[in-house]
PDB file of C-alpha atoms in Angstrom:
ATOM      1  CA  MET A   1     -40.633 -64.025 109.003  1.00 56.00           C
ATOM      2  CA  ASN A   2     -42.473 -62.786 105.484  1.00 69.00           C
ATOM      3  CA  PHE A   3     -40.901 -59.251 104.465  1.00 71.00           C
ATOM      4  CA  ARG A   4     -42.706 -59.347 101.265  1.00 76.00           C
ATOM      5  CA  PRO A   5     -46.423 -57.730 102.627  1.00 75.00           C
ATOM      6  CA  VAL A   6     -44.302 -55.204 104.303  1.00 74.00           C
ATOM      7  CA  LEU A   7     -42.683 -54.491 101.404  1.00 74.00           C
ATOM      8  CA  ILE A   8     -45.708 -53.750  99.408  1.00 78.00           C
ATOM      9  CA  ILE A   9     -46.980 -51.464 101.882  1.00 76.00           C
ATOM     10  CA  ILE A  10     -43.420 -49.074 102.511  1.00 75.00           C
ATOM     11  CA  SER A  11     -43.215 -48.852  98.097  1.00 73.00           C
ATOM     12  CA  PHE A  12     -46.897 -48.075  98.376  1.00 69.00           C
ATOM     13  CA  LEU A  13     -46.366 -45.185 100.659  1.00 64.00           C
ATOM     14  CA  PHE A  14     -43.628 -43.504  99.305  1.00 67.00           C
ATOM     15  CA  LEU A  15     -45.046 -44.002  95.685  1.00 65.00           C
ATOM     16  CA  THR A  16     -48.236 -41.965  96.715  1.00 67.00           C
ATOM     17  CA  ASN A  17     -46.857 -39.700  98.178  1.00 60.00           C
ATOM     18  CA  CYS A  18     -44.705 -38.106  94.948  1.00 57.00           C
ATOM     19  CA  ASP A  19     -45.551 -34.720  94.581  1.00 56.00           C
ATOM     20  CA  TYR A  20     -45.294 -32.845  90.611  1.00 54.00           C
ATOM     21  CA  LYS A  21     -46.511 -30.013  89.584  1.00 54.00           C
ATOM     22  CA  ILE A  22     -47.426 -29.520  85.806  1.00 55.00           C
ATOM     23  CA  ALA A  23     -45.681 -26.317  84.625  1.00 55.00           C
ATOM     24  CA  ASN A  24     -48.374 -23.040  84.062  1.00 53.00           C
ATOM     25  CA  LYS A  25     -47.985 -22.758  80.441  1.00 55.00           C
ATOM     26  CA  SER A  26     -50.613 -19.711  80.355  1.00 58.00           C
ATOM     27  CA  PHE A  27     -48.911 -16.366  79.009  1.00 58.00           C
ATOM     28  CA  ASP A  28     -48.822 -13.338  81.573  1.00 65.00           C
ATOM     29  CA  TYR A  29     -46.846 -10.920  79.080  1.00 72.00           C
ATOM     30  CA  TYR A  30     -46.946  -9.679  75.920  1.00 75.00           C
ATOM     31  CA  LEU A  31     -43.981  -8.638  73.162  1.00 80.00           C
ATOM     32  CA  SER A  32     -44.541  -4.885  72.734  1.00 82.00           C
ATOM     33  CA  GLU A  33     -41.204  -4.869  71.055  1.00 86.00           C
ATOM     34  CA  ILE A  34     -39.023  -7.209  69.199  1.00 88.00           C
ATOM     35  CA  VAL A  35     -34.968  -5.834  68.254  1.00 91.00           C
ATOM     36  CA  SER A  36     -33.222  -8.719  66.272  1.00 91.00           C
ATOM     37  CA  SER A  37     -29.762  -8.182  65.217  1.00 93.00           C
ATOM     38  CA  GLY A  38     -27.846 -11.026  63.664  1.00 91.00           C
ATOM     39  CA  ASP A  39     -28.714 -13.938  61.427  1.00 89.00           C
ATOM     40  CA  SER A  40     -31.954 -11.865  59.568  1.00 90.00           C
ATOM     41  CA  GLN A  41     -33.927 -15.040  58.296  1.00 92.00           C
ATOM     42  CA  ILE A  42     -33.564 -16.861  61.717  1.00 92.00           C
ATOM     43  CA  ASN A  43     -34.932 -13.767  63.501  1.00 91.00           C
ATOM     44  CA  TYR A  44     -37.694 -13.599  61.866  1.00 91.00           C
ATOM     45  CA  GLN A  45     -38.811 -17.052  62.222  1.00 91.00           C
ATOM     46  CA  ILE A  46     -38.512 -16.975  65.740  1.00 90.00           C
ATOM     47  CA  LYS A  47     -40.369 -13.225  66.363  1.00 89.00           C
ATOM     48  CA  ASN A  48     -42.892 -15.666  64.045  1.00 88.00           C
ATOM     49  CA  ILE A  49     -43.148 -18.413  66.477  1.00 86.00           C
ATOM     50  CA  LEU A  50     -42.825 -15.877  69.756  1.00 83.00           C
ATOM     51  CA  THR A  51     -45.799 -13.207  68.317  1.00 81.00           C
ATOM     52  CA  ASN A  52     -48.971 -13.550  70.344  1.00 64.00           C
ATOM     53  CA  ASP A  53     -52.052 -11.682  69.965  1.00 56.00           C
ATOM     54  CA  LYS A  54     -52.286 -10.704  73.807  1.00 58.00           C
ATOM     55  CA  LYS A  55     -52.502  -7.237  74.547  1.00 59.00           C
ATOM     56  CA  ASN A  56     -54.711  -7.670  76.732  1.00 59.00           C
ATOM     57  CA  GLN A  57     -52.253  -9.670  79.091  1.00 66.00           C
ATOM     58  CA  ASN A  58     -50.880  -7.307  82.287  1.00 72.00           C
ATOM     59  CA  LYS A  59     -46.636  -7.354  81.501  1.00 75.00           C
ATOM     60  CA  SER A  60     -45.941  -6.172  78.841  1.00 81.00           C
ATOM     61  CA  LEU A  61     -41.683  -7.711  77.488  1.00 85.00           C
ATOM     62  CA  LYS A  62     -39.379  -5.778  75.455  1.00 89.00           C
ATOM     63  CA  ILE A  63     -36.728  -8.543  74.036  1.00 91.00           C
ATOM     64  CA  ASN A  64     -33.993  -7.799  71.867  1.00 94.00           C
ATOM     65  CA  ILE A  65     -32.578 -11.072  69.877  1.00 93.00           C
ATOM     66  CA  ASN A  66     -28.925 -11.717  68.722  1.00 95.00           C
ATOM     67  CA  THR A  67     -28.181 -14.565  66.770  1.00 95.00           C
ATOM     68  CA  LYS A  68     -25.309 -16.467  65.140  1.00 95.00           C
ATOM     69  CA  LYS A  69     -24.946 -19.293  62.814  1.00 94.00           C
ATOM     70  CA  ASN A  70     -22.313 -21.660  62.587  1.00 94.00           C
ATOM     71  CA  LYS A  71     -22.229 -24.201  59.590  1.00 94.00           C
ATOM     72  CA  THR A  72     -18.826 -26.460  59.507  1.00 94.00           C
ATOM     73  CA  ILE A  73     -17.526 -28.978  58.122  1.00 93.00           C
ATOM     74  CA  ASN A  74     -18.646 -32.748  60.662  1.00 92.00           C
ATOM     75  CA  GLU A  75     -17.317 -35.750  58.445  1.00 93.00           C
ATOM     76  CA  LYS A  76     -15.013 -35.918  55.144  1.00 92.00           C
ATOM     77  CA  ASN A  77     -15.128 -39.093  53.390  1.00 92.00           C
ATOM     78  CA  ILE A  78     -11.579 -40.758  52.722  1.00 94.00           C
ATOM     79  CA  LYS A  79     -11.330 -39.025  48.670  1.00 93.00           C
ATOM     80  CA  ASN A  80     -11.324 -36.072  51.623  1.00 92.00           C
ATOM     81  CA  LYS A  81     -14.945 -34.785  49.767  1.00 93.00           C
ATOM     82  CA  VAL A  82     -17.367 -33.499  52.442  1.00 92.00           C
ATOM     83  CA  ILE A  83     -19.908 -35.795  53.628  1.00 93.00           C
ATOM     84  CA  LYS A  84     -21.422 -33.867  56.669  1.00 95.00           C
ATOM     85  CA  TYR A  85     -22.097 -30.120  57.438  1.00 95.00           C
ATOM     86  CA  LYS A  86     -23.059 -28.768  61.395  1.00 96.00           C
ATOM     87  CA  ILE A  87     -24.774 -25.675  62.151  1.00 95.00           C
ATOM     88  CA  ASP A  88     -25.064 -24.352  65.417  1.00 96.00           C
ATOM     89  CA  ILE A  89     -27.471 -21.751  65.883  1.00 95.00           C
ATOM     90  CA  ILE A  90     -26.426 -19.366  68.896  1.00 95.00           C
ATOM     91  CA  THR A  91     -29.075 -17.302  70.658  1.00 95.00           C
ATOM     92  CA  ILE A  92     -28.361 -14.554  72.795  1.00 95.00           C
ATOM     93  CA  ILE A  93     -31.773 -13.133  74.241  1.00 94.00           C
ATOM     94  CA  LYS A  94     -31.853  -9.763  76.763  1.00 94.00           C
ATOM     95  CA  TYR A  95     -35.876  -9.017  77.829  1.00 91.00           C
ATOM     96  CA  GLU A  96     -36.604  -5.790  80.003  1.00 89.00           C
ATOM     97  CA  LEU A  97     -40.597  -6.047  81.706  1.00 86.00           C
ATOM     98  CA  ILE A  98     -41.710  -2.018  81.023  1.00 82.00           C
ATOM     99  CA  GLN A  99     -43.547  -1.527  84.192  1.00 81.00           C
ATOM    100  CA  GLU A 100     -41.683  -3.492  86.811  1.00 82.00           C
ATOM    101  CA  ASN A 101     -38.087  -2.446  85.127  1.00 83.00           C
ATOM    102  CA  ILE A 102     -36.678  -5.489  85.723  1.00 83.00           C
ATOM    103  CA  GLU A 103     -34.003  -7.057  83.375  1.00 89.00           C
ATOM    104  CA  GLY A 104     -32.351 -10.301  82.429  1.00 90.00           C
ATOM    105  CA  SER A 105     -30.782 -12.317  79.899  1.00 92.00           C
ATOM    106  CA  PHE A 106     -30.227 -15.932  79.160  1.00 94.00           C
ATOM    107  CA  LYS A 107     -28.548 -18.253  76.448  1.00 95.00           C
ATOM    108  CA  VAL A 108     -30.171 -20.904  74.017  1.00 94.00           C
ATOM    109  CA  SER A 109     -27.788 -23.173  71.549  1.00 94.00           C
ATOM    110  CA  LYS A 110     -29.154 -25.637  69.182  1.00 95.00           C
ATOM    111  CA  SER A 111     -27.273 -27.683  66.669  1.00 95.00           C
ATOM    112  CA  GLY A 112     -27.997 -30.877  64.374  1.00 95.00           C
ATOM    113  CA  SER A 113     -25.740 -31.881  61.325  1.00 95.00           C
ATOM    114  CA  TYR A 114     -27.068 -32.989  57.850  1.00 94.00           C
ATOM    115  CA  ASP A 115     -25.983 -35.224  55.005  1.00 93.00           C
ATOM    116  CA  VAL A 116     -24.345 -34.189  51.288  1.00 93.00           C
ATOM    117  CA  ALA A 117     -27.207 -34.832  48.551  1.00 93.00           C
ATOM    118  CA  LYS A 118     -25.611 -35.668  45.188  1.00 92.00           C
ATOM    119  CA  LYS A 119     -27.861 -32.623  44.124  1.00 94.00           C
ATOM    120  CA  TYR A 120     -26.512 -29.779  45.640  1.00 92.00           C
ATOM    121  CA  SER A 121     -30.112 -28.214  45.490  1.00 94.00           C
ATOM    122  CA  ASP A 122     -30.936 -30.956  47.460  1.00 94.00           C
ATOM    123  CA  THR A 123     -28.255 -30.140  49.897  1.00 94.00           C
ATOM    124  CA  LEU A 124     -30.298 -26.854  50.175  1.00 94.00           C
ATOM    125  CA  LYS A 125     -33.238 -28.173  51.398  1.00 94.00           C
ATOM    126  CA  LEU A 126     -31.918 -30.550  53.932  1.00 93.00           C
ATOM    127  CA  GLU A 127     -30.146 -27.436  55.376  1.00 94.00           C
ATOM    128  CA  LYS A 128     -33.356 -25.306  55.051  1.00 94.00           C
ATOM    129  CA  LYS A 129     -35.580 -28.414  57.147  1.00 95.00           C
ATOM    130  CA  LEU A 130     -32.743 -29.062  59.434  1.00 94.00           C
ATOM    131  CA  ILE A 131     -32.997 -24.778  60.063  1.00 94.00           C
ATOM    132  CA  LYS A 132     -36.466 -24.945  60.677  1.00 94.00           C
ATOM    133  CA  ALA A 133     -36.286 -27.840  62.971  1.00 94.00           C
ATOM    134  CA  LEU A 134     -34.041 -25.816  64.792  1.00 95.00           C
ATOM    135  CA  VAL A 135     -35.602 -23.224  65.084  1.00 94.00           C
ATOM    136  CA  ARG A 136     -38.681 -24.829  66.092  1.00 93.00           C
ATOM    137  CA  ASP A 137     -36.527 -26.103  69.537  1.00 94.00           C
ATOM    138  CA  LEU A 138     -34.981 -22.775  69.625  1.00 94.00           C
ATOM    139  CA  ALA A 139     -38.250 -20.581  69.823  1.00 91.00           C
ATOM    140  CA  ASN A 140     -39.873 -23.415  72.123  1.00 91.00           C
ATOM    141  CA  GLU A 141     -37.170 -23.102  74.458  1.00 93.00           C
ATOM    142  CA  ILE A 142     -37.128 -19.148  74.415  1.00 91.00           C
ATOM    143  CA  GLU A 143     -40.839 -18.530  75.371  1.00 88.00           C
ATOM    144  CA  PHE A 144     -40.812 -21.867  78.080  1.00 89.00           C
ATOM    145  CA  ASN A 145     -37.245 -19.847  78.836  1.00 89.00           C
ATOM    146  CA  LEU A 146     -39.366 -15.895  79.025  1.00 85.00           C
ATOM    147  CA  ARG A 147     -42.035 -17.996  80.750  1.00 83.00           C
ATOM    148  CA  SER A 148     -40.781 -19.276  83.349  1.00 83.00           C
ATOM    149  CA  ARG A 149     -38.321 -15.990  84.441  1.00 81.00           C
ATOM    150  CA  VAL A 150     -41.143 -13.425  84.260  1.00 77.00           C
ATOM    151  CA  ASN A 151     -44.353 -15.717  85.822  1.00 72.00           C
ATOM    152  CA  ASP A 152     -41.715 -16.172  89.037  1.00 66.00           C
ATOM    153  CA  LEU A 153     -41.135 -12.380  89.144  1.00 57.00           C
TER     154      LEU A 153
END
């Protein structure tokens, strides 16, 4: 028996019938009000990334950002000196669609670690660089969650 052509035809049928839908990346809302609490530096960076200038959208959104940053020791060496720090950023977002009077909330968290440098100023630069990267990832995830939750309504 010759199963090879049958196997090719069946696999071709299964592979061509896969359905893939691209997520909607358009903004159907604008942020009318952003209230923040917690770490002000991180909230400021998140606000700058999230704000869009499209005031002519049909849905206005009010969000409340509550951010908490935890810095802990990740690793120590044999001499009990700190080698790595770990930073966790936890953000709780509460949103409200003003026209439809619909409320909701979700939680986003990111974490990362950085090495301790020989100079303290270099360690601070590494920390700021990590926080900037984590905030960028947080803002993108917040934007994706807002977009998917608002567009589904």
